[in-house]
Amino acid sequence: MSEVVKKFMYLNRKAPYGTIYAWEALEVVLIGAAFDQDVSVMFLDDGVYQLTKGQDTKAIGVKNFSATYRTLGDYEVKKIYVDRASLEARGLSPDDLVEIAWEDFETEEEIENIVEVIDSARVSELMNESDAIFSF
Amino acid sequence: MSDTIEVDGKQFAVDEEGYLANLNDWVPGVANVMAAQDNLELTDEHWDIINFLREYYEEYQIAPAVRVLTKAVGKKLGKDKGNSKYLYSLFPYGPAKQACRFAGLPKPTGCV
């Protein structure tokens, strides 16, 4: 059965807590990963906070799901992008972000960190190339 | 939901699909009682997977989908165990779903 592989982009624009968007988006990505499409995940605006290290949710009494992003590689999501301008506008740098590893179990090919910080022109380009964009 | 299972004389709440309602309630006896309900007797090989799942959840805060579980088991416990034939031989109702239930975890993300 040959099916057309579509380019799906999941766009994350909101802070991790305070609304359900970030967690819901992550669940959709993990569930959608089973369908063998060409998936990329983009973090933009306050969405960049989702990938920051050292989150502590104890005081707000919700689950800290920041560790779950590190499973994206296991779910065979290989393309994770962060908008550089959004990071800089919030006083963040790439060092503030979690690293997500990816490994091909068959070939043992390994990539230590698939999180890629890109400039705005590249963000637009990737959006244009996508067949479908799911914005959260 | 008022479903419960009894472990060592104590009642534990479970959801409508038999998953433990409260993750923190879990004691190893829960796995034994759930396995008995499924007519399974847990061996060391079962416990390897159950403990592996609990560690995975502790680290990543999710129960892995079966595909991901298979890969991760292969990496941690060896390729002879990281295949679906082996895992289904231990957990005939589906390694992710059934083993996660025994381990007191929620239903795996990505399983329907």
Short mmCIF file of C-alpha atoms in Angstrom, two decimals:
data_model
loop_
_atom_site.label_atom_id
_atom_site.label_comp_id
_atom_site.label_asym_id
_atom_site.label_seq_id
_atom_site.Cartn_x
_atom_site.Cartn_y
_atom_site.Cartn_z
CA MET A 1 0.00 0.00 0.00
CA SER A 2 1.65 3.21 -1.08
CA GLU A 3 0.41 6.36 0.55
CA VAL A 4 1.44 9.91 0.01
CA VAL A 5 3.55 11.12 2.91
CA LYS A 6 2.47 14.59 3.97
CA LYS A 7 4.50 17.19 5.74
CA PHE A 8 2.84 17.96 9.04
CA MET A 9 4.00 20.83 11.17
CA TYR A 10 2.93 21.22 14.78
CA LEU A 11 3.25 24.83 15.78
CA ASN A 12 3.56 25.63 19.49
CA ARG A 13 3.05 29.27 20.42
CA LYS A 14 1.89 29.21 24.04
CA ALA A 15 3.56 28.93 27.43
CA PRO A 16 3.59 25.37 28.84
CA TYR A 17 1.28 26.05 31.77
CA GLY A 18 -1.83 28.14 32.33
CA THR A 19 -3.64 26.64 29.38
CA ILE A 20 -3.96 23.09 28.13
CA TYR A 21 -2.52 23.85 24.67
CA ALA A 22 1.09 22.76 25.21
CA TRP A 23 0.24 19.40 26.76
CA GLU A 24 -2.53 18.71 24.24
CA ALA A 25 -0.18 19.56 21.37
CA LEU A 26 2.47 17.22 22.74
CA GLU A 27 -0.06 14.40 23.05
CA VAL A 28 -1.26 14.95 19.50
CA VAL A 29 2.32 14.83 18.24
CA LEU A 30 3.01 11.59 20.12
CA ILE A 31 -0.20 9.98 18.94
CA GLY A 32 0.21 11.27 15.38
CA ALA A 33 3.76 9.90 15.23
CA ALA A 34 2.27 6.43 14.77
CA PHE A 35 1.02 7.40 11.30
CA ASP A 36 4.42 7.59 9.61
CA GLN A 37 4.06 11.08 8.23
CA ASP A 38 6.82 13.64 7.84
CA VAL A 39 6.48 15.46 11.15
CA SER A 40 8.16 18.60 12.37
CA VAL A 41 7.57 20.50 15.59
CA MET A 42 8.10 24.25 15.74
CA PHE A 43 8.34 26.40 18.88
CA LEU A 44 7.54 30.07 18.45
CA ASP A 45 6.58 33.04 20.67
CA ASP A 46 5.88 31.93 24.27
CA GLY A 47 5.99 28.36 22.95
CA VAL A 48 9.77 28.44 23.35
CA TYR A 49 9.24 28.22 27.12
CA GLN A 50 7.96 24.67 26.62
CA LEU A 51 11.49 23.47 25.91
CA THR A 52 13.27 25.29 28.72
CA LYS A 53 15.34 23.31 31.21
CA GLY A 54 14.74 23.19 34.93
CA GLN A 55 10.97 23.63 35.00
CA ASP A 56 9.42 23.25 38.43
CA THR A 57 5.64 23.04 38.68
CA LYS A 58 5.31 22.15 42.36
CA ALA A 59 3.93 25.54 43.37
CA ILE A 60 1.17 25.47 40.74
CA GLY A 61 0.17 21.88 41.42
CA VAL A 62 0.23 20.56 37.86
CA LYS A 63 2.23 17.79 36.27
CA ASN A 64 5.66 18.81 35.03
CA PHE A 65 5.65 17.29 31.57
CA SER A 66 8.82 18.99 30.35
CA ALA A 67 10.65 15.64 30.54
CA THR A 68 8.19 14.19 28.05
CA TYR A 69 9.61 16.33 25.21
CA ARG A 70 12.76 14.24 25.48
CA THR A 71 10.81 11.21 24.23
CA LEU A 72 10.04 12.88 20.89
CA GLY A 73 13.13 11.27 19.38
CA ASP A 74 11.94 7.84 20.54
CA TYR A 75 8.65 8.56 18.78
CA GLU A 76 10.67 9.13 15.62
CA VAL A 77 10.11 12.84 15.43
CA LYS A 78 13.38 14.02 13.96
CA LYS A 79 12.75 17.69 13.24
CA ILE A 80 12.35 20.11 16.12
CA TYR A 81 12.78 23.82 15.45
CA VAL A 82 12.94 26.84 17.73
CA ASP A 83 12.58 30.40 16.49
CA ARG A 84 15.70 32.35 17.45
CA ALA A 85 13.95 35.73 17.56
CA SER A 86 11.36 34.39 20.04
CA LEU A 87 14.16 33.08 22.26
CA GLU A 88 16.07 36.35 22.16
CA ALA A 89 12.98 38.46 22.83
CA ARG A 90 12.59 36.51 26.09
CA GLY A 91 16.23 36.73 27.13
CA LEU A 92 16.76 33.02 26.45
CA SER A 93 19.58 31.32 24.60
CA PRO A 94 19.89 27.87 23.03
CA ASP A 95 21.71 26.74 26.20
CA ASP A 96 18.49 27.22 28.16
CA LEU A 97 16.74 24.53 26.13
CA VAL A 98 16.54 20.78 26.73
CA GLU A 99 18.43 18.52 24.37
CA ILE A 100 16.50 15.83 22.57
CA ALA A 101 18.36 12.82 21.26
CA TRP A 102 17.39 10.72 18.30
CA GLU A 103 18.54 7.23 17.44
CA ASP A 104 17.79 4.85 14.62
CA PHE A 105 17.45 1.52 16.39
CA GLU A 106 18.20 -0.48 13.25
CA THR A 107 21.27 1.35 11.98
CA GLU A 108 22.32 2.71 15.39
CA GLU A 109 22.73 6.10 13.75
CA GLU A 110 22.61 8.64 16.53
CA ILE A 111 22.02 12.36 16.75
CA GLU A 112 22.75 13.86 20.15
CA ASN A 113 20.44 16.82 19.82
CA ILE A 114 17.74 17.35 17.21
CA VAL A 115 16.60 20.72 18.55
CA GLU A 116 17.55 23.30 15.96
CA VAL A 117 17.43 27.05 16.56
CA ILE A 118 16.62 28.82 13.29
CA ASP A 119 16.09 32.37 12.05
CA SER A 120 12.76 33.85 10.97
CA ALA A 121 13.38 33.42 7.25
CA ARG A 122 13.87 29.69 7.76
CA VAL A 123 10.73 29.55 9.93
CA SER A 124 8.67 31.03 7.06
CA GLU A 125 10.30 28.72 4.56
CA LEU A 126 9.48 25.62 6.62
CA MET A 127 5.90 26.78 7.11
CA ASN A 128 5.52 27.28 3.36
CA GLU A 129 6.85 23.80 2.69
CA SER A 130 4.36 22.16 5.04
CA ASP A 131 1.21 20.49 3.71
CA ALA A 132 -0.62 21.02 6.99
CA ILE A 133 0.09 23.17 10.01
CA PHE A 134 -1.52 22.42 13.35
CA SER A 135 -1.33 25.52 15.46
CA PHE A 136 -1.61 25.32 19.25
CA MET B 1 -16.38 5.31 39.20
CA SER B 2 -16.52 2.90 42.09
CA ASP B 3 -14.50 0.00 40.66
CA THR B 4 -11.84 -1.29 42.98
CA ILE B 5 -9.47 -4.21 43.23
CA GLU B 6 -8.42 -5.80 46.49
CA VAL B 7 -4.73 -6.21 47.24
CA ASP B 8 -3.58 -7.58 50.62
CA GLY B 9 -6.93 -6.65 52.15
CA LYS B 10 -6.80 -3.06 50.87
CA GLN B 11 -9.06 -1.56 48.23
CA PHE B 12 -7.52 0.25 45.25
CA ALA B 13 -9.59 2.38 42.89
CA VAL B 14 -9.33 1.57 39.18
CA ASP B 15 -10.86 3.26 36.13
CA GLU B 16 -13.40 1.71 33.77
CA GLU B 17 -10.63 -0.03 31.82
CA GLY B 18 -8.97 -1.45 34.89
CA TYR B 19 -6.06 1.00 35.13
CA LEU B 20 -5.11 2.12 38.63
CA ALA B 21 -6.79 5.45 39.37
CA ASN B 22 -3.93 6.83 41.43
CA LEU B 23 -0.39 6.19 40.27
CA ASN B 24 1.02 6.71 43.75
CA ASP B 25 -1.16 3.92 45.20
CA TRP B 26 0.85 1.27 43.42
CA VAL B 27 2.46 -1.59 45.32
CA PRO B 28 3.89 -4.73 43.67
CA GLY B 29 0.85 -6.67 44.88
CA VAL B 30 -1.30 -4.66 42.46
CA ALA B 31 0.54 -6.26 39.54
CA ASN B 32 0.07 -9.75 41.01
CA VAL B 33 -3.67 -9.28 41.53
CA MET B 34 -4.19 -7.78 38.05
CA ALA B 35 -2.16 -10.59 36.49
CA ALA B 36 -4.23 -13.21 38.31
CA GLN B 37 -7.38 -11.58 36.89
CA ASP B 38 -5.85 -12.04 33.42
CA ASN B 39 -4.86 -15.66 34.25
CA LEU B 40 -1.17 -14.84 34.19
CA GLU B 41 1.50 -15.67 36.68
CA LEU B 42 4.25 -13.08 36.85
CA THR B 43 7.82 -14.27 36.32
CA ASP B 44 11.10 -12.37 36.63
CA GLU B 45 10.83 -11.64 32.91
CA HIS B 46 7.46 -9.93 33.47
CA TRP B 47 8.90 -7.93 36.35
CA ASP B 48 11.79 -6.75 34.19
CA ILE B 49 9.29 -5.09 31.88
CA ILE B 50 7.02 -3.79 34.66
CA ASN B 51 9.98 -2.23 36.48
CA PHE B 52 11.30 -0.87 33.22
CA LEU B 53 7.96 0.84 32.54
CA ARG B 54 7.85 2.38 36.00
CA GLU B 55 11.35 3.77 35.52
CA TYR B 56 10.41 5.07 32.08
CA TYR B 57 7.38 6.86 33.53
CA GLU B 58 9.43 8.26 36.38
CA GLU B 59 11.89 9.73 33.90
CA TYR B 60 9.61 10.89 31.07
CA GLN B 61 6.16 11.25 32.69
CA ILE B 62 4.42 9.15 30.07
CA ALA B 63 3.66 5.52 29.42
CA PRO B 64 5.28 4.71 26.07
CA ALA B 65 3.37 3.46 23.03
CA VAL B 66 4.12 -0.15 22.15
CA ARG B 67 6.49 0.74 19.32
CA VAL B 68 8.51 2.99 21.57
CA LEU B 69 8.44 0.46 24.41
CA THR B 70 9.80 -2.24 22.12
CA LYS B 71 12.68 -0.05 21.02
CA ALA B 72 13.47 1.18 24.52
CA VAL B 73 13.43 -2.36 25.95
CA GLY B 74 15.81 -3.45 23.20
CA LYS B 75 18.18 -0.69 24.13
CA LYS B 76 18.02 -1.34 27.87
CA LEU B 77 17.54 -5.10 28.19
CA GLY B 78 19.00 -6.38 24.93
CA LYS B 79 17.74 -6.93 21.40
CA ASP B 80 16.52 -10.46 22.16
CA LYS B 81 13.91 -8.83 24.43
CA GLY B 82 13.25 -5.75 22.34
CA ASN B 83 10.92 -7.40 19.86
CA SER B 84 7.18 -7.72 19.80
CA LYS B 85 7.18 -11.53 19.67
CA TYR B 86 8.98 -11.76 23.00
CA LEU B 87 6.89 -8.99 24.59
CA TYR B 88 3.59 -10.47 23.40
CA SER B 89 4.64 -13.87 24.76
CA LEU B 90 4.84 -12.22 28.19
CA PHE B 91 1.83 -9.92 27.84
CA PRO B 92 -0.67 -11.48 25.47
CA TYR B 93 -3.12 -8.54 25.75
CA GLY B 94 -0.52 -6.17 24.35
CA PRO B 95 2.79 -5.41 26.02
CA ALA B 96 2.17 -1.69 26.42
CA LYS B 97 -1.46 -1.80 27.49
CA GLN B 98 -1.30 -4.81 29.78
CA ALA B 99 2.14 -4.21 31.28
CA CYS B 100 1.34 -0.54 31.91
CA ARG B 101 -1.82 -1.58 33.71
CA PHE B 102 0.13 -4.02 35.92
CA ALA B 103 2.70 -1.28 36.56
CA GLY B 104 0.00 1.10 37.76
CA LEU B 105 0.57 3.53 34.90
CA PRO B 106 -2.08 5.20 32.77
CA LYS B 107 -2.96 3.79 29.38
CA PRO B 108 -0.06 4.48 27.01
CA THR B 109 -0.07 7.68 24.98
CA GLY B 110 -0.73 6.66 21.42
CA CYS B 111 -2.73 3.52 22.21
CA VAL B 112 -6.41 3.39 21.39
#
